[in-house]
Coordinates of C-alpha atoms and ligand atoms in Angstrom, one line a residue:
X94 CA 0.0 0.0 0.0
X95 CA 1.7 3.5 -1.0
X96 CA 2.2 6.2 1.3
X97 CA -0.9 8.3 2.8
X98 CA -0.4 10.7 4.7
X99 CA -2.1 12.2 7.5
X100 CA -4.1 15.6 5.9
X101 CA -5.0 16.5 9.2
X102 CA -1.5 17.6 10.0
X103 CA -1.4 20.0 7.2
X104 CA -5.1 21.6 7.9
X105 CA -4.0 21.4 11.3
X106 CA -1.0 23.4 10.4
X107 CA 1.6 20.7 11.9
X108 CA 4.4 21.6 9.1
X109 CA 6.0 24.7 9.4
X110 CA 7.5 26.6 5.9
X111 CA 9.1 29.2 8.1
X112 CA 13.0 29.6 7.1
X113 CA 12.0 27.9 3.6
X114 CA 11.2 31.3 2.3
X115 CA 11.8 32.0 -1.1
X116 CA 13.7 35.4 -1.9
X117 CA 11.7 36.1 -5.1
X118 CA 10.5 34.3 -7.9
X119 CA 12.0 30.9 -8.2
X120 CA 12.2 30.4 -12.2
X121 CA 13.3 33.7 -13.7
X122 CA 10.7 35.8 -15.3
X123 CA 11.6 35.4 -18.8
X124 CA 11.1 31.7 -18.7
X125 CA 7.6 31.8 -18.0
X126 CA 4.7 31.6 -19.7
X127 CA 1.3 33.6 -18.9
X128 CA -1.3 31.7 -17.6
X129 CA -4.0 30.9 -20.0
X130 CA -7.3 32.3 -19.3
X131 CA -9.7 30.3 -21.0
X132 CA -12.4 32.8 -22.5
X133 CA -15.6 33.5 -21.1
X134 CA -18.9 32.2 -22.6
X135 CA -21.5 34.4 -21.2
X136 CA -24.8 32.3 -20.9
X137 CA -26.6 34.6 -18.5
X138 CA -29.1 36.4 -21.0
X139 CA -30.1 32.9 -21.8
X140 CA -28.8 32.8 -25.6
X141 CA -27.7 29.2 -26.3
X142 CA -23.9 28.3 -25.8
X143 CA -22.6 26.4 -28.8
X144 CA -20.2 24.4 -27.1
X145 CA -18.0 22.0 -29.8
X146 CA -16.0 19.2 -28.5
X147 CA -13.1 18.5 -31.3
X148 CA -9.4 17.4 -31.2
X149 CA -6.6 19.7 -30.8
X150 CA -3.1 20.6 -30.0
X151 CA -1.9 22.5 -27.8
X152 CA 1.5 24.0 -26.6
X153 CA 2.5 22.4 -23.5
X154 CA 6.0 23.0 -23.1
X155 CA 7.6 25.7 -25.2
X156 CA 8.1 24.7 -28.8
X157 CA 6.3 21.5 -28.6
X158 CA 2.7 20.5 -30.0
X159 CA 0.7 18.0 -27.8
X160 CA -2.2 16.8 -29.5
X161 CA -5.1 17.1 -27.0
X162 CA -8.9 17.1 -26.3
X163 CA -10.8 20.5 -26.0
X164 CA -14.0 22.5 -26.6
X165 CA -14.4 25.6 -28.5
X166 CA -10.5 25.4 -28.5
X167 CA -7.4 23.2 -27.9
X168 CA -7.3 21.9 -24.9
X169 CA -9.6 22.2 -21.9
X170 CA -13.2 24.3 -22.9
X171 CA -14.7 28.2 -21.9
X172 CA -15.2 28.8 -18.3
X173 CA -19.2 29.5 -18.8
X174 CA -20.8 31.8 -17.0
X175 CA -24.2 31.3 -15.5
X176 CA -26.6 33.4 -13.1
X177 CA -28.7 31.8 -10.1
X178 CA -32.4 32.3 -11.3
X179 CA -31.6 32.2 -15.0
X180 CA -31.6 29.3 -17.6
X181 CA -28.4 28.1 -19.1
X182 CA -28.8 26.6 -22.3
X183 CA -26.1 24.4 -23.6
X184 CA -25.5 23.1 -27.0
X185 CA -23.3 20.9 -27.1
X186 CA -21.6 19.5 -30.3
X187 CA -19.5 15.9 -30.8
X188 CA -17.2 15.9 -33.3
X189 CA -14.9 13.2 -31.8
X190 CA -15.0 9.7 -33.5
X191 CA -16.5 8.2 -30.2
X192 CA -18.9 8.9 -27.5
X193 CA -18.8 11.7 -25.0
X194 CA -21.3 12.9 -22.0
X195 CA -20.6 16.2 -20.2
X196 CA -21.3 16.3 -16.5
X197 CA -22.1 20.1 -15.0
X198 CA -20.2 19.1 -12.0
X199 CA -21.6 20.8 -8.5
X200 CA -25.2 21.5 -10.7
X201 CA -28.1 21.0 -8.8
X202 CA -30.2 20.1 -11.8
X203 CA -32.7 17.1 -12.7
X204 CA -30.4 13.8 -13.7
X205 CA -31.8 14.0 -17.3
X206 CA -29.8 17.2 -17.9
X207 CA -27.0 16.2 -15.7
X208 CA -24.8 14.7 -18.3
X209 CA -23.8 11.6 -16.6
X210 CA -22.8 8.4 -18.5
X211 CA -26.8 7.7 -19.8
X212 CA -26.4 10.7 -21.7
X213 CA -23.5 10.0 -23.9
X214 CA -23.6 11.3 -27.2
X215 CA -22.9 9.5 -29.9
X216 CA -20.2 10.5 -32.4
X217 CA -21.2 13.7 -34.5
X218 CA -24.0 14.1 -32.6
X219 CA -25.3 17.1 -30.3
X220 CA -26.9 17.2 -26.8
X221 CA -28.5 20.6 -26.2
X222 CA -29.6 20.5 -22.4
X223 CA -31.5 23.4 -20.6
X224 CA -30.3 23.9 -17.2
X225 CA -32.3 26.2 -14.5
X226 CA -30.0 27.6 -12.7
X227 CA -31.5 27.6 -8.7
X228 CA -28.6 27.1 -6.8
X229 CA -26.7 29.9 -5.4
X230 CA -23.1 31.5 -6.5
X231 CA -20.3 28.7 -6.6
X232 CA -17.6 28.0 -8.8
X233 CA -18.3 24.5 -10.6
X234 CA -17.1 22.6 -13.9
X235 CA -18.2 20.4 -16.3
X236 CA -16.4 17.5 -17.6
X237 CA -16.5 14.2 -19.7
X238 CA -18.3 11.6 -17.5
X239 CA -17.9 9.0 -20.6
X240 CA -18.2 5.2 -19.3
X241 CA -15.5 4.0 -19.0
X242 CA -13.3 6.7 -20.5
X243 CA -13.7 9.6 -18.1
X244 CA -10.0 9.3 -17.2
X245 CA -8.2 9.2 -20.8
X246 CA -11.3 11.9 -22.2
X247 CA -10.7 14.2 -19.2
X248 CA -6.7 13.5 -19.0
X249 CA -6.5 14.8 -22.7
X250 CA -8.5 18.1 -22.1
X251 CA -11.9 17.6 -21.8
X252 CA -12.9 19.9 -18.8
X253 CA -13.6 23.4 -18.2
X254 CA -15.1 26.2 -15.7
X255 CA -18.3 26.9 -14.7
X256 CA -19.0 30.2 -12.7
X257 CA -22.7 30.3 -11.0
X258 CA -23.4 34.6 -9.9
X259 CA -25.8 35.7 -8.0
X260 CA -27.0 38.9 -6.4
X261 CA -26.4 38.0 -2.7
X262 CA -22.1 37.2 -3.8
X263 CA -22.3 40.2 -5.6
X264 CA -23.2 42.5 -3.1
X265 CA -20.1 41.5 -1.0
X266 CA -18.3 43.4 -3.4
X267 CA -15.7 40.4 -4.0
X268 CA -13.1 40.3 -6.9
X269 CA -15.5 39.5 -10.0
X270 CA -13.6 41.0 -12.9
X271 CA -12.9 37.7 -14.2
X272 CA -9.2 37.5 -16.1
X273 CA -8.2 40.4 -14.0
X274 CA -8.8 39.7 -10.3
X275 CA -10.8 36.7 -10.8
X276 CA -8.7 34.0 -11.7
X277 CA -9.3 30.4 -12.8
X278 CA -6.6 28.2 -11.7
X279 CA -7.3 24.8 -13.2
X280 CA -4.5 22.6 -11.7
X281 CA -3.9 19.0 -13.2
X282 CA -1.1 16.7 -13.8
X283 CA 0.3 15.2 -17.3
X284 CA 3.1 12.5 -18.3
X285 CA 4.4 13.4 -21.7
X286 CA 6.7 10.9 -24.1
X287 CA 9.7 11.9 -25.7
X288 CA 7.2 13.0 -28.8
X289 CA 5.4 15.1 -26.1
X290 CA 2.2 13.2 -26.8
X291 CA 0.5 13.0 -23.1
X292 CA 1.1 9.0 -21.7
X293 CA -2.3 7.8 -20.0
X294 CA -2.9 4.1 -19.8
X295 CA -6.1 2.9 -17.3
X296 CA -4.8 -0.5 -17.2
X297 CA -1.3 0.2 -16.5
X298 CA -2.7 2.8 -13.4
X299 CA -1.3 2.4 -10.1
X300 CA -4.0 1.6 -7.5
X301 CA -4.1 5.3 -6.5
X302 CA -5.2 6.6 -9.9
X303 CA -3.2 7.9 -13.0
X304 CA -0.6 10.6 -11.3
X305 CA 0.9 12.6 -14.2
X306 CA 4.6 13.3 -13.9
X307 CA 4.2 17.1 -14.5
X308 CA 1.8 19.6 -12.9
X309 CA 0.1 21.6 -15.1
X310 CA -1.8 25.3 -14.2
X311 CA -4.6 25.9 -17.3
X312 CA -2.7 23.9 -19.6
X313 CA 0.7 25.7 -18.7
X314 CA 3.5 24.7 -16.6
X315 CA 4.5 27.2 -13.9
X316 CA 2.8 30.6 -15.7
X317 CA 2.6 34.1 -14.3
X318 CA -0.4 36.2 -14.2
X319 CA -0.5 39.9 -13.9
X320 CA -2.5 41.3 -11.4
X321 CA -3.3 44.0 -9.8
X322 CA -2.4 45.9 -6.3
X323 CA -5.1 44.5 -4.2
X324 CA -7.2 41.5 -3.2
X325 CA -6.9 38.7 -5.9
X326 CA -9.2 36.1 -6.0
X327 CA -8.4 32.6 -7.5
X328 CA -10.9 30.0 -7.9
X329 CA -9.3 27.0 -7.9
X330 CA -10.0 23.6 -9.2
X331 CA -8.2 20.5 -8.1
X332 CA -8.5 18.9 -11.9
X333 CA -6.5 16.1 -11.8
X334 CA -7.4 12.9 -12.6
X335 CA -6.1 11.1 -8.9
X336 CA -3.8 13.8 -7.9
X337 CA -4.1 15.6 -3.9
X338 CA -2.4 18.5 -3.8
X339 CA -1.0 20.8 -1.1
X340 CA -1.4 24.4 -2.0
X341 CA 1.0 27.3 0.1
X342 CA 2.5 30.1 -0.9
X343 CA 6.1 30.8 -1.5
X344 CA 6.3 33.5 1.3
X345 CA 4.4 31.2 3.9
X346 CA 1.2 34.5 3.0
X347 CA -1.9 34.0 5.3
X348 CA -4.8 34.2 2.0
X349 CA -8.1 33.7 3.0
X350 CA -10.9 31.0 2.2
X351 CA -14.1 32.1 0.6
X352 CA -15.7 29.4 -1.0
X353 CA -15.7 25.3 -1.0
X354 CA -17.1 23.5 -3.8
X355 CA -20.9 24.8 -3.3
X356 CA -20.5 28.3 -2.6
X357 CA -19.7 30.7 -0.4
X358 CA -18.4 29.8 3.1
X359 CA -20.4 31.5 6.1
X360 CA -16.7 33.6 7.1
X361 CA -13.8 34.3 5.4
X362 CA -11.4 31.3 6.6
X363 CA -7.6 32.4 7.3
X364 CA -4.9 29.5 5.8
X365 CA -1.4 28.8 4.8
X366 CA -2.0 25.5 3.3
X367 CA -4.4 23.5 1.7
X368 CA -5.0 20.4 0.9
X369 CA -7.5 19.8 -2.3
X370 CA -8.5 16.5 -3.8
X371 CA -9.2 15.5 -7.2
X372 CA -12.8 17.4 -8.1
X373 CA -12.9 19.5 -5.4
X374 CA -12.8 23.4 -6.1
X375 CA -11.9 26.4 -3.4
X376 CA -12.3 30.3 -3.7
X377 CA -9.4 31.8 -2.1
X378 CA -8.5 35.7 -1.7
X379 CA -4.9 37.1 -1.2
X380 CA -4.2 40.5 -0.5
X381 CA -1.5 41.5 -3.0
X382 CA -2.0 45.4 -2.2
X383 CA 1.6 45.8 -0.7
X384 CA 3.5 43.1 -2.7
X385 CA 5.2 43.0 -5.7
X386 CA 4.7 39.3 -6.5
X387 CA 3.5 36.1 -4.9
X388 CA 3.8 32.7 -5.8
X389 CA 1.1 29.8 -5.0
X390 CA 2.8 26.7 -4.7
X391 CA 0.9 23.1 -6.3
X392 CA 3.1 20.1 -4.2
X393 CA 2.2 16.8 -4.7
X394 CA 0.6 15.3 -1.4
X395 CA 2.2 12.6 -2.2
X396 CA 5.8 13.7 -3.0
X397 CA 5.4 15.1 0.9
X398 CA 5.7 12.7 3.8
X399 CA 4.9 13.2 7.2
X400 CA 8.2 15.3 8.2
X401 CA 8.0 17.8 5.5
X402 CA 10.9 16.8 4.3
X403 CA 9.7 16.0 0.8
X404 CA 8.5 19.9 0.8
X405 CA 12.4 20.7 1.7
X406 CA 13.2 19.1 -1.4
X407 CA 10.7 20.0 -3.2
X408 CA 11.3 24.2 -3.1
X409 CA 15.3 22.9 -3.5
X410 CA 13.8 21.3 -7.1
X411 CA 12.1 24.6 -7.4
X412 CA 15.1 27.1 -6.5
X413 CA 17.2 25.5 -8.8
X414 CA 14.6 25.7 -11.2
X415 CA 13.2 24.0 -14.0
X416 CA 14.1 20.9 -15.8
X417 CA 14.5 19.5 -12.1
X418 CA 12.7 16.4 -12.2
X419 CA 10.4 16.7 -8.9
X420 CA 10.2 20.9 -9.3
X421 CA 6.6 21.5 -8.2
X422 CA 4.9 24.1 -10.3
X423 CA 3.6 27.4 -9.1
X424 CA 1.8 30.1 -10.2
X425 CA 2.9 33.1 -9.9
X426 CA 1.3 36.4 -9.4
X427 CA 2.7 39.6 -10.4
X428 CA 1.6 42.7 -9.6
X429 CA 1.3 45.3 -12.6
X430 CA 0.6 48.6 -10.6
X431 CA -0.9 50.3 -13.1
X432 CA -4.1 47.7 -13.2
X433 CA -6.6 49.2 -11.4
X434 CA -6.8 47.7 -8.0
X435 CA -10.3 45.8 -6.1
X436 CA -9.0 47.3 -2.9
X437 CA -12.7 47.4 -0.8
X438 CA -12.1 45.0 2.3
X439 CA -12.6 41.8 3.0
X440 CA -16.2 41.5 4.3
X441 CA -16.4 39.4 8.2
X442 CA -19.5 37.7 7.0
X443 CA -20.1 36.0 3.4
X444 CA -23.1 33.7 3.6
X445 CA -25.8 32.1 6.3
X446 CA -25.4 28.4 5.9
X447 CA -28.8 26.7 7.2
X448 CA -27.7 23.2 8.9
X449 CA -31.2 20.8 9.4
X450 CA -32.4 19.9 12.7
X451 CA -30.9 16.7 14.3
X452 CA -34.6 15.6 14.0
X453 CA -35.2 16.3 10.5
X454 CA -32.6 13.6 9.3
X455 CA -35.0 10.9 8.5
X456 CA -32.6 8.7 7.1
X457 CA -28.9 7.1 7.0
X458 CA -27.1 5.1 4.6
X459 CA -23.4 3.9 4.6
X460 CA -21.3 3.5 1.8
X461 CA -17.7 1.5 2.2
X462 CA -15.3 1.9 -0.8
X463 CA -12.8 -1.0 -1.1
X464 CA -10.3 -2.1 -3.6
X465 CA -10.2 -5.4 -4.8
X466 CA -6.7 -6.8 -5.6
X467 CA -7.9 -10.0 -7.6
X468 CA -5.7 -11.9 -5.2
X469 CA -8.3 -12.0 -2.6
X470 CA -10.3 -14.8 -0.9
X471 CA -13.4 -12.7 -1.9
X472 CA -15.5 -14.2 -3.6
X473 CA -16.5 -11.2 -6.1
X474 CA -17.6 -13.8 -8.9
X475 CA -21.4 -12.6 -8.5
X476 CA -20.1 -8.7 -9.6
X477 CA -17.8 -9.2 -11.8
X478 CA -19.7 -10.7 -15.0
X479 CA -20.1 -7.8 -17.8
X480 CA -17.2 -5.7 -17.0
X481 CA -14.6 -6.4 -19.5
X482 CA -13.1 -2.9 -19.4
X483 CA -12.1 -3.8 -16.2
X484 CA -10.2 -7.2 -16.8
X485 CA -6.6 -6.5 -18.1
X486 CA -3.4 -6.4 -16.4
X487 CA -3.3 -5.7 -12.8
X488 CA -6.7 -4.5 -12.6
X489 CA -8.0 -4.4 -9.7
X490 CA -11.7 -4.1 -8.2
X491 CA -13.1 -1.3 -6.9
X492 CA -16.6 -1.3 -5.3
X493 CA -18.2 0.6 -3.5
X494 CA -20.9 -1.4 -0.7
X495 CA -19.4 -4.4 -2.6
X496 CA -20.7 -3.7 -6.1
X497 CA -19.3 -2.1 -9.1
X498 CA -20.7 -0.1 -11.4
X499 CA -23.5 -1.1 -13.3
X500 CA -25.6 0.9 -15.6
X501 CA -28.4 -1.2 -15.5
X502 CA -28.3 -1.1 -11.5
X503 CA -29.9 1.4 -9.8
X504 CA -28.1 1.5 -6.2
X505 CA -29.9 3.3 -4.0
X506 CA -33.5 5.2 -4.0
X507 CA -33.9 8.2 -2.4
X508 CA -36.9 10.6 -1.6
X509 CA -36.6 14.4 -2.9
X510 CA -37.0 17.0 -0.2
X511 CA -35.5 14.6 2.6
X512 CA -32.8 15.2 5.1
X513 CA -30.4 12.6 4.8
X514 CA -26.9 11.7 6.7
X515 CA -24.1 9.6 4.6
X516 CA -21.8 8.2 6.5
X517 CA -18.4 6.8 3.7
X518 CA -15.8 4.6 4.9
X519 CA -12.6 3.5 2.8
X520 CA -11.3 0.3 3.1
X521 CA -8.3 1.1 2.3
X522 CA -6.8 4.6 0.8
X523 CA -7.5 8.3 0.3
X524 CA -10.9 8.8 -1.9
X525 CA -12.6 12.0 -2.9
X526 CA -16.4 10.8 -2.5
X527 CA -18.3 13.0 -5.2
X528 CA -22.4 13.0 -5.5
X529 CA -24.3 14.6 -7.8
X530 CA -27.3 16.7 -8.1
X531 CA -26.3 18.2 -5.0
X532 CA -24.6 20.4 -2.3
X533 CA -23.9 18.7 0.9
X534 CA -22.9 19.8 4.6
X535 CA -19.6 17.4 6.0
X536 CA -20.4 17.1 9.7
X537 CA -17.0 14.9 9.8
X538 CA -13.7 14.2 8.6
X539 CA -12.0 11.4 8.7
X540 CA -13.3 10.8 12.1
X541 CA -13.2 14.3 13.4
X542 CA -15.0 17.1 13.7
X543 CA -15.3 19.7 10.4
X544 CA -12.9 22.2 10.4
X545 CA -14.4 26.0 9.2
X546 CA -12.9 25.3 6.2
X547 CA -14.7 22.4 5.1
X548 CA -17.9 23.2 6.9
X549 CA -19.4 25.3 3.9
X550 CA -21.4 23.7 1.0
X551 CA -19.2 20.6 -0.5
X552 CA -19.9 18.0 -3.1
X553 CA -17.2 15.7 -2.8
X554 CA -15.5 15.0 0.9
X555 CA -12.3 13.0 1.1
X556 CA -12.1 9.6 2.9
X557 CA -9.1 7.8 4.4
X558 CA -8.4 4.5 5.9
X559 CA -10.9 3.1 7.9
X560 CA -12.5 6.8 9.6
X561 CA -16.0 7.4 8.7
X562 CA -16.8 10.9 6.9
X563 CA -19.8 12.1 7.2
X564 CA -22.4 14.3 5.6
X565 CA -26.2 15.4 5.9
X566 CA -27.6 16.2 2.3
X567 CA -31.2 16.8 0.9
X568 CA -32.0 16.0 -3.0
X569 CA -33.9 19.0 -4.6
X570 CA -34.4 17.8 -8.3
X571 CA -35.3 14.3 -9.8
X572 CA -33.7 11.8 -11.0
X573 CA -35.5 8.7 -12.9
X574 CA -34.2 5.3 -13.6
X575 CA -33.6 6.1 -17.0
X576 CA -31.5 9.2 -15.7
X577 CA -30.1 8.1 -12.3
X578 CA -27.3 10.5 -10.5
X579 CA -24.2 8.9 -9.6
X580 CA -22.3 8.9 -6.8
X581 CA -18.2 7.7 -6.8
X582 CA -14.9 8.0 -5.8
X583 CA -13.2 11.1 -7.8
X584 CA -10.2 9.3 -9.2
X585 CA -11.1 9.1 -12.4
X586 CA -9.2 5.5 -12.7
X587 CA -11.5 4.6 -9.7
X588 CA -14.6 6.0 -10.9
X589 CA -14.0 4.2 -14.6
X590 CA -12.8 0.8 -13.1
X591 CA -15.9 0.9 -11.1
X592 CA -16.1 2.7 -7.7
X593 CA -19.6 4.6 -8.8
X594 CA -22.8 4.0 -7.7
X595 CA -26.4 5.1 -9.6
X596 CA -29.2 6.4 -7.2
X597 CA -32.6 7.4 -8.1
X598 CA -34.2 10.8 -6.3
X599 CA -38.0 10.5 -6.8
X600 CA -41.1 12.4 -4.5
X601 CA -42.2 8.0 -4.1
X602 CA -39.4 6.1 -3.2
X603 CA -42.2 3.0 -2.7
Ligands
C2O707 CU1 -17.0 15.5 -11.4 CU2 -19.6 12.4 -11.5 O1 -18.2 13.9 -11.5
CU708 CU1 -20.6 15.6 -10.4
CU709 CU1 -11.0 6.2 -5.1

């Protein structure tokens, strides 16, 4: 079993980066590229969104052409821009040579518009679903949720923003000018050959997912943004396919946590470091008003162990700058004084988060997520029949109450408008636990109690060894058999080899 760390030490702020502090920028400024702001597709007045999913290539590393997956352009897709109390419509075109289905990841929206694995389109073909937009502000994606091929389809570029507005995160008078002061960071991870084609293989992933060799920030490795003198706000996407990340800054900065995946927290939360796993999104601010630059940091969780010394050599890779083989990329921020500046202060209060009565929780269900090495004395005969894609070398099983994914098994029923508490388990490993059509409230971590920054609106909560996290969540839209939500782990090479669940919300669940 490979090396998992204890993620409480870092939220509990047990590793100190004091005396690691970087001078300045660690890769000289000529050397970097600018980070790519995909463009904005405005869907707020309603006007459909033609949204073409082709092949591309796209620039990598400097001088060479990686061909790639993207909509609308390249690699990765528009970060589209929706209002709470509007409609989104969404036309989506195929021109891939196979299926594709586009999950609105974090939408609260009826499973026949969700875009899960039922609603693959063929190839060629287009899928133009209208989304009511009810839920409020929260920075979201959308992705491929292909069966079976979520991992290689999303790995090649097949992912992009999705900002939800809304008149109550407006009048905080946040950082909204998006490009500007409002910045999507999209981190993920690639492996490249020696043609720079990107290497991704589902059967030949270790148990913990596909890890790319090379971290990647919108499709650039290590880029600079220009920014102005005043709060910055990044919205951040963990968008690797298996990937946790720790996120610091060079300079050890306090920044502040707005937002978890559903929206706004209730506070501003103060941090040094972050953990963030694979589908998981945070809004953060930093204050850049007296600085002249500041670096975010993107370690591998997994490159760190439990003394910090694999962040020691980590900022050595990155002093001595690039071409070292385990440099962790960054992001830098540089400030361009003559932007003008979002300088009104940080408001103390954000949101009011309404938590259900105890009593109103009408029902629990647990879910345990185990990995199957083939070599055990289960007996997993009874589950196995009808999922070739998972056979092949060193595959492994991943269930999750004991079953894999089956299309043509609905999981679990549930009741719309109904208070419920989850309680998820791992067998064995770290697993982002994702569910759709929803926002939910994590009540525990890993065993312990929420920390302020995870106690805002989440839809996927991480799960390590054998501690129970826990969740209460209430289903607002519906979801038929023919369109079922789905629940799984959030390493793609999980969720494809079978760690997913479908669940039906209905107003009878009889
Ligand atoms: Cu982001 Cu079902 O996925
Ligand atoms: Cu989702
Ligand atoms: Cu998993």
């Amino acid at each position: 079993m490979s090396l998992k760390l204890s993620r409480r030490q870092f939220l509990g702020g047990g590793l100190s980066f004091t005396g690691l502090c970087l001078a300045g920028p660690a890769w000289s400024n000529t050397a970097r590229p600018s980070l790519p702001i995909p463009p904005l597709a405005d869907g707020t007045n309603g006007e459909p969104l033609d949204l073409t999913i082709r092949t591309g290539m796209w620039s990598f590393k400097p001088g060479v052409m990686t061909p790639t997956l993207g909509i609308n352009q390249d690699y990765l897709g528009p970060t589209i821009r929706t209002r709470r109390n509007t409609e989104l419509n969404l036309n989506y075109h195929n021109t891939l040579t196979e299926g594709v289905s586009v999950h609105g990841h974090g939408l609260h929206v009826p499973g026949n518009v969700d875009g899960g694995p039922q609603l693959e389109m063929p190839a060629g073909e287009h899928w133009q679903p209208t989304l009511s937009i009810v839920q409020p502000a929260a920075t979201c994606w959308y992705h491929s949720h292909t069966h079976g091929k979520t991992g290689t389809q999303t790995y090649r570029g097949l992912a992009g923003m999705m900002i939800i507005d809304d008149d109550e995160a407006v009048s905080k008078e946040l950082p909204n000018r998006y490009g500007l002061d409002d910045l999507p960071v999209i981190i993920q991870d690639r492996t490249f050959d020696a043609a720079g084609r990107l290497v991704y293989s589902l059967e030949d992933a270790g148990e913990d997912g596909w890890f790319g060799d090379t971290a990647v920030i919108n499709g650039a490795l290590s880029p600079v943004a220009e920014v102005p003198a005043g709060m910055v706000r990044l919205r951040i996407l963990n968008g690797a396919n298996a990937r946790f990340y720790i996120l610091t800054f060079a300079d050890n900065r306090t920044f502040h946590k707005i937002a978890s995946d559903g929206g706004l927290l209730e506070a501003p939360v103060p941090m040094t470091t972050m953990e963030m796993s694979p589908g998981e999104r945070c809004e953060i601010i930093v204050d850049l008003s007296e600085d002249t630059s500041a670096e975010l940091l993107t370690f591998f969780e997994d490159d760190i162990d439990e003394e910090g010394e694999g962040i020691v050599s980590g900022l050595v890779g990155l002093v001595t700058g690039p071409g070292q083989s385990a440099a962790p990329a960054s992001l830098l921020l540089r400030v361009d004084r003559t932007l003008v500046a979002h300088t009104v202060p940080m408001p103390e209060r954000l949101a009011t988060i309404e938590r259900p009565d105890p009593e109103e929780i009408r029902k629990t269900r647990e879910f345990v997520l185990e990995m199957d090495h083939g070599e055990s004395d289960r007996a997993h005969a009874g589950h196995s029949g009808g999922h070739g894609a998972h056979a092949g070398h060193g595959a492994m099983t991943m269930t999750i109450n004991g079953a894999v994914m089956d299309m043509s098994v609905i999981n679990e029923r549930v009741e719309r408008g109904v208070w419920e508490r989850w309680r998820i388990r791992s067998d064995q490993g770290a697993h982002p636990f994702h569910v759709h059509g929803c926002s939910f409230l994590v009540e525990q971590m890993e065993g312990a109690a929420v920390t302020p920054d995870q106690a805002g609106w989440k839809d996927t909560v991480v799960l390590d060894d054998d501690d129970w996290s826990e969740f209460v969540v209430r289903f607002d839209h519906l979801a038929d058999e023919d369109f079922p939500y789905m629940y799984h782990c959030h390493i793609l090479e999980h969720e494809d080899q079978g760690m997913m669940g479908q669940f039906t919300v209905t107003d009878t669940t009889g």
